[in-house]
Tab-separated table of C-alpha atoms in Angstrom:
chain	number	residue	atom	x	y	z
A	383	MET	CA	-83.127	168.854	52.787
A	384	PRO	CA	-83.408	165.052	52.638
A	385	VAL	CA	-82.292	162.735	55.447
A	386	LEU	CA	-80.161	160.595	53.101
A	387	LYS	CA	-79.855	160.237	49.574
A	388	GLU	CA	-78.497	157.501	47.796
A	389	VAL	CA	-74.971	156.346	48.587
A	390	LYS	CA	-72.665	155.687	45.712
A	391	VAL	CA	-72.359	151.978	45.620
A	392	GLU	CA	-68.759	151.672	44.361
A	393	LYS	CA	-67.554	153.305	47.846
A	394	PHE	CA	-68.962	150.324	49.951
A	395	PRO	CA	-69.271	146.426	50.349
A	396	PRO	CA	-72.242	145.223	47.986
A	397	LEU	CA	-74.291	144.770	51.520
A	398	PHE	CA	-74.518	148.736	51.761
A	399	LYS	CA	-76.278	149.328	48.374
A	400	TYR	CA	-79.469	148.713	50.657
A	401	ALA	CA	-78.144	151.887	52.851
A	402	PRO	CA	-81.457	153.937	52.191
A	403	ALA	CA	-83.779	151.402	53.199
A	404	CYS	CA	-81.794	150.547	56.074
A	405	VAL	CA	-81.494	153.972	57.456
A	406	ILE	CA	-85.339	154.264	57.059
A	407	ALA	CA	-85.945	151.248	58.920
A	408	LEU	CA	-83.674	152.125	61.760
A	409	SER	CA	-85.182	155.369	62.075
A	410	LEU	CA	-88.697	153.862	62.917
A	411	PHE	CA	-87.190	151.979	65.558
A	412	SER	CA	-84.506	154.239	67.368
A	413	SER	CA	-84.967	156.848	69.905
A	414	PRO	CA	-84.373	160.657	68.774
A	415	VAL	CA	-81.070	161.887	68.780
A	416	PHE	CA	-79.434	165.080	67.749
A	417	ALA	CA	-79.210	164.858	64.169
A	418	ALA	CA	-77.009	166.410	61.433
A	419	ASN	CA	-77.224	166.469	57.637
A	420	VAL	CA	-73.878	166.701	56.360
A	421	VAL	CA	-73.084	167.139	52.409
A	422	LEU	CA	-69.492	166.661	51.293
A	423	LYS	CA	-68.008	168.554	48.404
A	424	ASN	CA	-67.951	165.473	46.215
A	425	GLY	CA	-71.740	165.516	46.711
A	426	ASP	CA	-72.165	162.607	49.114
A	427	ARG	CA	-74.916	163.110	52.005
A	428	LEU	CA	-74.910	161.478	55.368
A	429	THR	CA	-76.915	161.588	58.272
A	430	GLY	CA	-76.178	161.177	61.816
A	431	GLU	CA	-75.191	162.435	65.174
A	432	ILE	CA	-72.425	164.916	65.325
A	433	VAL	CA	-70.109	163.454	68.052
A	434	LYS	CA	-67.403	166.048	67.982
A	435	LEU	CA	-65.040	168.380	65.672
A	436	SER	CA	-61.535	168.247	66.959
A	437	ASP	CA	-58.272	168.692	64.894
A	438	ASN	CA	-60.392	169.726	61.684
A	439	ILE	CA	-61.763	166.453	61.693
A	440	LEU	CA	-65.723	166.042	62.083
A	441	THR	CA	-66.843	162.783	63.716
A	442	LEU	CA	-70.613	161.777	63.034
A	443	LYS	CA	-72.212	158.754	64.278
A	444	SER	CA	-74.361	157.184	61.561
A	445	PRO	CA	-76.715	154.632	62.640
A	446	LEU	CA	-75.754	152.402	59.833
A	447	PHE	CA	-72.171	153.015	59.510
A	448	GLY	CA	-71.141	153.936	63.193
A	449	GLU	CA	-68.692	156.591	63.761
A	450	VAL	CA	-67.532	158.179	60.549
A	451	GLU	CA	-64.490	160.777	60.571
A	452	LEU	CA	-64.736	163.252	57.772
A	453	PRO	CA	-62.055	166.269	57.107
A	454	TRP	CA	-63.844	169.630	58.141
A	455	LYS	CA	-62.483	171.041	54.931
A	456	GLN	CA	-64.464	168.639	52.898
A	457	VAL	CA	-67.700	169.550	54.367
A	458	LEU	CA	-69.800	171.866	51.983
A	459	GLU	CA	-72.896	172.283	53.920
A	460	LEU	CA	-74.205	171.126	57.361
A	461	GLU	CA	-77.294	171.354	59.321
A	462	SER	CA	-78.050	169.924	63.001
A	463	ASP	CA	-80.474	169.769	65.469
A	464	GLU	CA	-80.360	171.294	68.691
A	465	GLY	CA	-77.627	170.818	71.348
A	466	VAL	CA	-74.134	171.078	69.594
A	467	ILE	CA	-71.676	173.018	71.673
A	468	VAL	CA	-69.541	175.367	69.711
A	469	LYS	CA	-66.290	176.499	70.896
A	470	LEU	CA	-64.577	179.144	68.640
A	471	LYS	CA	-60.716	179.653	68.691
A	472	ASP	CA	-61.180	183.114	70.762
A	473	GLY	CA	-62.131	180.552	73.605
A	474	SER	CA	-66.020	181.303	73.708
A	475	THR	CA	-68.601	178.943	73.632
A	476	ALA	CA	-72.305	178.654	72.516
A	477	GLU	CA	-74.825	175.619	72.185
A	478	GLY	CA	-77.565	175.468	69.702
A	479	LYS	CA	-78.582	174.386	66.220
A	480	VAL	CA	-75.644	174.599	63.666
A	481	THR	CA	-75.967	175.704	60.088
A	482	LEU	CA	-73.079	175.718	57.566
A	483	SER	CA	-73.824	177.313	54.056
A	484	GLN	CA	-71.855	176.465	51.098
A	485	GLN	CA	-70.416	180.065	51.245
A	486	GLY	CA	-68.589	178.781	54.480
A	487	GLU	CA	-70.697	180.790	56.920
A	488	LEU	CA	-71.743	179.175	60.171
A	489	ILE	CA	-74.679	180.207	62.150
A	490	ILE	CA	-75.502	178.993	65.795
A	491	ASP	CA	-79.351	179.329	66.288
A	492	GLN	CA	-79.637	179.393	70.298
A	493	GLY	CA	-83.442	179.602	70.158
A	494	ASP	CA	-84.911	182.183	72.661
A	495	LEU	CA	-81.476	183.802	73.031
A	496	GLY	CA	-81.018	184.416	69.352
A	497	ARG	CA	-78.897	183.430	66.485
A	498	SER	CA	-75.129	184.311	66.448
A	499	ARG	CA	-73.656	186.436	64.019
A	500	PRO	CA	-72.333	184.488	60.768
A	501	LEU	CA	-69.016	183.086	61.804
A	502	GLN	CA	-66.406	181.943	59.201
A	503	ARG	CA	-65.302	178.210	59.047
A	504	ALA	CA	-61.917	179.335	60.242
A	505	GLU	CA	-63.278	180.515	63.411
A	506	VAL	CA	-64.339	177.240	64.687
A	507	ALA	CA	-62.146	175.238	67.065
A	508	MET	CA	-64.543	172.424	68.157
A	509	PHE	CA	-67.695	170.835	68.194
A	510	ASN	CA	-68.604	169.264	71.631
A	511	PRO	CA	-65.309	169.943	73.205
A	512	PRO	CA	-64.532	167.460	76.090
A	513	ILE	CA	-65.403	168.588	79.778
A	514	VAL	CA	-62.472	170.049	81.582
A	515	ASP	CA	-61.702	168.193	84.615
A	516	HIS	CA	-59.666	170.885	87.060
A	517	SER	CA	-59.054	168.211	89.923
A	518	VAL	CA	-55.585	167.280	90.409
A	519	LYS	CA	-53.987	164.381	88.637
A	520	TYR	CA	-51.122	162.927	90.202
A	521	SER	CA	-48.821	160.267	88.395
A	522	GLY	CA	-45.010	159.086	89.249
A	523	ARG	CA	-42.546	156.182	89.416
A	524	ALA	CA	-39.962	154.944	91.304
A	525	ASN	CA	-37.155	152.759	90.429
A	526	LEU	CA	-34.530	150.642	92.832
A	527	GLY	CA	-31.517	148.484	91.427
A	528	GLY	CA	-28.557	147.213	93.214
A	529	VAL	CA	-25.646	144.780	93.092
A	530	PHE	CA	-24.082	143.003	96.247
A	531	ASN	CA	-21.351	140.632	95.750
A	532	ARG	CA	-19.406	138.711	98.428
A	533	GLY	CA	-16.831	136.173	98.077
A	534	ASN	CA	-13.997	136.031	95.444
A	535	SER	CA	-14.944	139.981	94.711
A	536	GLU	CA	-16.723	142.541	96.927
A	537	ASP	CA	-19.108	145.097	94.887
A	538	ASP	CA	-21.637	146.911	96.178
A	539	ALA	CA	-23.832	149.184	93.666
A	540	LEU	CA	-27.183	151.137	94.623
A	541	ASN	CA	-29.416	152.926	91.940
A	542	PHE	CA	-32.264	154.853	92.584
A	543	ASP	CA	-34.592	157.355	91.000
A	544	ALA	CA	-38.069	158.820	91.609
A	545	GLU	CA	-40.304	161.104	90.106
A	546	LEU	CA	-43.601	162.768	91.040
A	547	ILE	CA	-46.019	165.142	89.081
A	548	ALA	CA	-49.259	166.742	90.295
A	549	ARG	CA	-51.311	167.950	87.158
A	550	THR	CA	-54.205	170.396	86.245
A	551	PRO	CA	-54.957	171.671	82.868
A	552	GLU	CA	-53.396	175.058	84.044
A	553	ASN	CA	-50.503	173.982	86.133
A	554	ARG	CA	-47.669	170.917	86.550
A	555	TYR	CA	-45.529	170.362	89.544
A	556	THR	CA	-42.424	168.083	89.403
A	557	LEU	CA	-40.213	166.478	91.764
A	558	ALA	CA	-37.594	164.370	90.617
A	559	ALA	CA	-34.422	162.667	92.321
A	560	GLU	CA	-31.720	160.266	91.462
A	561	VAL	CA	-28.950	158.635	93.529
A	562	ASN	CA	-26.085	156.076	92.362
A	563	GLU	CA	-23.652	154.668	94.747
A	564	ALA	CA	-21.071	152.016	93.728
A	565	GLU	CA	-18.105	150.497	95.707
A	566	SER	CA	-15.662	148.069	94.519
A	567	ALA	CA	-13.172	146.344	96.791
A	568	GLY	CA	-13.514	149.197	99.514
A	569	VAL	CA	-13.000	151.761	96.657
A	570	THR	CA	-15.771	154.120	95.575
A	571	THR	CA	-16.389	154.182	92.121
A	572	THR	CA	-19.552	155.839	91.731
A	573	SER	CA	-21.034	158.548	94.009
A	574	ASN	CA	-23.750	161.128	92.585
A	575	ARG	CA	-26.813	162.762	93.566
A	576	TYR	CA	-29.578	164.702	91.385
A	577	LEU	CA	-32.654	166.951	92.555
A	578	LEU	CA	-35.152	168.915	90.463
A	579	THR	CA	-38.129	170.620	91.275
A	580	GLN	CA	-39.959	172.700	88.599
A	581	TYR	CA	-43.293	174.659	88.441
A	582	ASP	CA	-45.065	174.957	84.836
A	583	ALA	CA	-47.885	177.441	84.439
A	584	PHE	CA	-49.875	176.847	81.076
A	585	LEU	CA	-50.872	179.811	79.163
A	586	SER	CA	-52.713	177.432	76.668
A	587	GLU	CA	-53.100	173.785	76.235
A	588	LYS	CA	-49.526	173.738	74.759
A	589	ASP	CA	-47.669	176.979	75.548
A	590	TYR	CA	-46.507	177.152	79.258
A	591	LEU	CA	-43.806	179.303	81.396
A	592	PHE	CA	-41.701	177.655	83.952
A	593	VAL	CA	-39.286	177.940	86.946
A	594	ASN	CA	-37.208	175.316	88.220
A	595	ALA	CA	-34.187	174.571	90.961
A	596	LYS	CA	-31.870	171.782	90.354
A	597	GLY	CA	-28.899	170.503	92.606
A	598	GLU	CA	-26.486	167.842	91.645
A	599	GLN	CA	-23.410	166.330	93.523
A	600	ASP	CA	-20.500	164.310	91.990
A	601	LYS	CA	-17.862	163.482	94.449
A	602	LEU	CA	-15.607	161.611	91.758
A	603	ALA	CA	-16.038	164.826	89.502
A	604	ASP	CA	-14.761	166.817	92.480
A	605	LEU	CA	-18.135	168.446	92.642
A	606	ASN	CA	-19.134	169.163	96.151
A	607	LEU	CA	-22.739	170.798	94.998
A	608	ARG	CA	-23.847	172.383	91.561
A	609	THR	CA	-26.792	174.290	91.912
A	610	SER	CA	-28.875	175.973	89.236
A	611	LEU	CA	-32.155	178.568	89.326
A	612	GLY	CA	-33.954	179.041	86.057
A	613	ALA	CA	-36.980	180.011	84.067
A	614	GLY	CA	-38.248	180.209	80.468
A	615	TYR	CA	-40.700	178.971	78.031
A	616	GLY	CA	-41.946	175.381	77.193
A	617	TYR	CA	-43.967	173.962	74.415
A	618	GLN	CA	-45.804	170.492	74.950
A	619	PHE	CA	-46.410	169.096	71.629
A	620	PHE	CA	-48.691	166.257	72.980
A	621	GLU	CA	-49.085	164.909	76.218
A	622	THR	CA	-51.469	161.797	76.193
A	623	ASP	CA	-51.318	158.241	77.978
A	624	ARG	CA	-49.318	156.810	75.074
A	625	ALA	CA	-46.623	159.527	74.191
A	626	LYS	CA	-45.257	162.931	75.478
A	627	LEU	CA	-43.138	165.480	73.940
A	628	SER	CA	-41.985	168.763	75.185
A	629	THR	CA	-39.203	171.275	74.611
A	630	GLU	CA	-37.898	174.216	76.959
A	631	TYR	CA	-35.995	177.371	76.603
A	632	GLY	CA	-34.725	179.571	79.347
A	633	LEU	CA	-32.131	181.072	81.352
A	634	ALA	CA	-30.597	180.035	84.340
A	635	TYR	CA	-27.684	180.962	87.201
A	636	ILE	CA	-25.306	178.378	87.949
A	637	ASN	CA	-23.059	177.990	90.935
A	638	GLU	CA	-20.463	175.179	91.135
A	639	ASP	CA	-18.914	174.576	94.316
A	640	TYR	CA	-15.974	172.048	93.926
A	641	ILE	CA	-14.012	169.882	96.484
A	642	VAL	CA	-10.433	170.930	95.133
A	643	ALA	CA	-10.756	173.140	92.063
A	644	ALA	CA	-11.975	176.759	92.027
A	645	ASP	CA	-15.535	177.381	92.324
A	646	GLU	CA	-17.360	179.130	89.512
A	647	SER	CA	-20.722	180.685	88.645
A	648	PHE	CA	-22.109	181.944	85.791
A	649	PRO	CA	-25.457	183.046	83.820
A	650	SER	CA	-26.340	180.308	81.415
A	651	LEU	CA	-28.726	179.505	78.375
A	652	SER	CA	-30.760	176.145	79.129
A	653	LEU	CA	-32.493	173.866	76.519
A	654	GLY	CA	-34.337	170.885	77.227
A	655	LEU	CA	-36.264	168.113	75.637
A	656	ASP	CA	-38.474	165.370	77.228
A	657	TYR	CA	-39.890	162.263	75.030
A	658	GLU	CA	-41.869	159.135	76.060
A	659	ARG	CA	-43.707	156.460	74.029
A	660	LYS	CA	-45.499	153.216	74.582
A	661	PHE	CA	-45.239	150.731	72.326
A	662	TRP	CA	-46.973	147.229	71.768
A	663	ASN	CA	-49.959	147.963	73.735
A	664	LYS	CA	-48.338	149.728	76.463
A	665	ARG	CA	-45.789	146.896	76.873
A	666	LEU	CA	-42.822	148.765	76.080
A	667	VAL	CA	-41.925	152.523	77.289
A	668	PHE	CA	-39.172	154.415	75.518
A	669	PHE	CA	-38.033	157.477	77.277
A	670	ASN	CA	-35.135	160.237	76.405
A	671	ASN	CA	-34.550	163.199	78.707
A	672	ASN	CA	-32.138	166.017	77.603
A	673	ASP	CA	-30.696	168.808	79.258
A	674	LEU	CA	-28.334	171.327	77.971
A	675	SER	CA	-26.658	174.420	79.637
A	676	VAL	CA	-24.146	176.941	77.773
A	677	SER	CA	-22.578	179.672	79.625
A	678	LEU	CA	-23.273	183.044	78.590
A	679	GLU	CA	-19.835	184.036	79.799
A	680	ASP	CA	-17.668	181.592	77.677
A	681	THR	CA	-19.690	179.425	75.253
A	682	ALA	CA	-17.280	176.655	75.440
A	683	ASP	CA	-18.069	176.085	79.082
A	684	SER	CA	-21.442	173.391	78.235
A	685	LEU	CA	-22.929	170.867	80.396
A	686	PHE	CA	-25.219	168.394	78.861
A	687	LYS	CA	-27.020	165.545	80.348
A	688	THR	CA	-28.955	162.906	78.492
A	689	LYS	CA	-30.947	159.511	79.706
A	690	VAL	CA	-32.267	157.116	77.549
A	691	GLY	CA	-33.860	153.762	78.366
A	692	LEU	CA	-36.756	151.518	78.324
A	693	ARG	CA	-39.261	150.305	80.880
A	694	VAL	CA	-41.012	146.985	80.502
A	695	PRO	CA	-43.978	146.212	82.460
A	696	ILE	CA	-43.905	142.725	84.337
A	697	VAL	CA	-47.176	143.062	86.314
A	698	GLU	CA	-49.669	145.923	86.903
A	699	ASN	CA	-47.617	148.973	87.862
A	700	VAL	CA	-44.365	147.021	87.976
A	701	ASN	CA	-41.662	147.229	85.705
A	702	VAL	CA	-38.003	146.369	84.997
A	703	ALA	CA	-36.082	149.108	83.672
A	704	THR	CA	-32.608	149.726	81.659
A	705	GLN	CA	-31.135	153.187	80.989
A	706	VAL	CA	-28.028	154.965	80.068
A	707	ASN	CA	-26.919	158.062	81.671
A	708	VAL	CA	-24.213	160.309	80.052
A	709	ASP	CA	-23.132	163.258	81.764
A	710	TYR	CA	-20.728	165.539	79.407
A	711	ASP	CA	-18.762	168.694	80.807
A	712	ASN	CA	-16.855	170.432	78.115
A	713	MET	CA	-14.817	172.181	80.837
A	714	PRO	CA	-14.212	169.899	83.885
A	715	PRO	CA	-12.053	170.298	86.866
A	716	PRO	CA	-8.022	169.095	86.247
A	717	GLY	CA	-8.065	165.320	86.302
A	718	VAL	CA	-11.770	164.861	85.722
A	719	LYS	CA	-12.760	163.120	82.174
A	720	LYS	CA	-15.256	165.196	80.254
A	721	THR	CA	-17.852	162.135	79.737
A	722	ASP	CA	-19.210	160.030	82.618
A	723	THR	CA	-21.677	157.317	81.385
A	724	SER	CA	-23.361	154.761	83.355
A	725	LEU	CA	-25.638	151.722	82.740
A	726	ILE	CA	-28.334	151.066	84.876
A	727	PHE	CA	-30.859	148.071	85.617
A	728	SER	CA	-33.491	148.495	87.888
A	729	VAL	CA	-36.825	147.372	88.932
A	730	GLY	CA	-39.741	150.234	89.502
A	731	TYR	CA	-43.255	150.850	90.542
A	732	GLY	CA	-45.243	153.555	88.580
A	733	PHE	CA	-48.705	154.802	88.776
């Protein structure tokens, strides 16, 4: 098979009409690499180093065009040198020379180890998958806000929230806490606390099972302590340095200890949604956390918590943040409003 046939001129700037000659010149002065010949369904031919195959995109490093991304379904034929690691969708891997025929059959030649059986294109998950790092990675944040007025008015407010996550490819541990206290003219206007611990066991890159324990206190809502023990299934749509999105579905048992009202306990269905996205070259972070619990004894008895806000980095690892917390109890104790809303400004540290 020829290394590179003439590329259609109309697809590239005028400079590239001399592409074949340039490739020959470069090949004379460059060191050998793991090369591949690729034929596309439209007849175009490319030669270069296979970088990876991921998410059905074949990335080829051409000496002339740099890294080129090709839709895997548009690749008609492929022949590589040794050294390509192939990962199948069943999790098995093999390394060798890869050949893809026009009939869609892929064979891995492992030299002395022999040749693989003919594989179908759909069986292939990746070429040159990333090396999995099993070490524990830590991330977290701590935000603190406050107001202290003395003079014509006396107002005090303290807002604190923190989160610590320990992550490996197979496990994730989360510890989160929040404290909000406020007083005006000697009268308490806000007094609530929240604590969450959770363990996630990943069955695959996206699917995981979780168990968690939650504790909550809100004196102005007559709540001395609400505890929740839950377990269920979660799906991590994506988790990158730029964006995160996950949903959770599970069952929990909730126990409510009220200061005045009668205590309650009941099993519930729990639903969760967590989203975070960084914009403008990571200069702005948007986040939204949602938690819904519906009693299985009385579906009208539901609890909903949401946090939505922005964090803006000001120096390395230091940010200012603003967020809105909304707590909704469809069946609160007598004299307590269903909706409790708070606006919080804080300065925080993240890593």
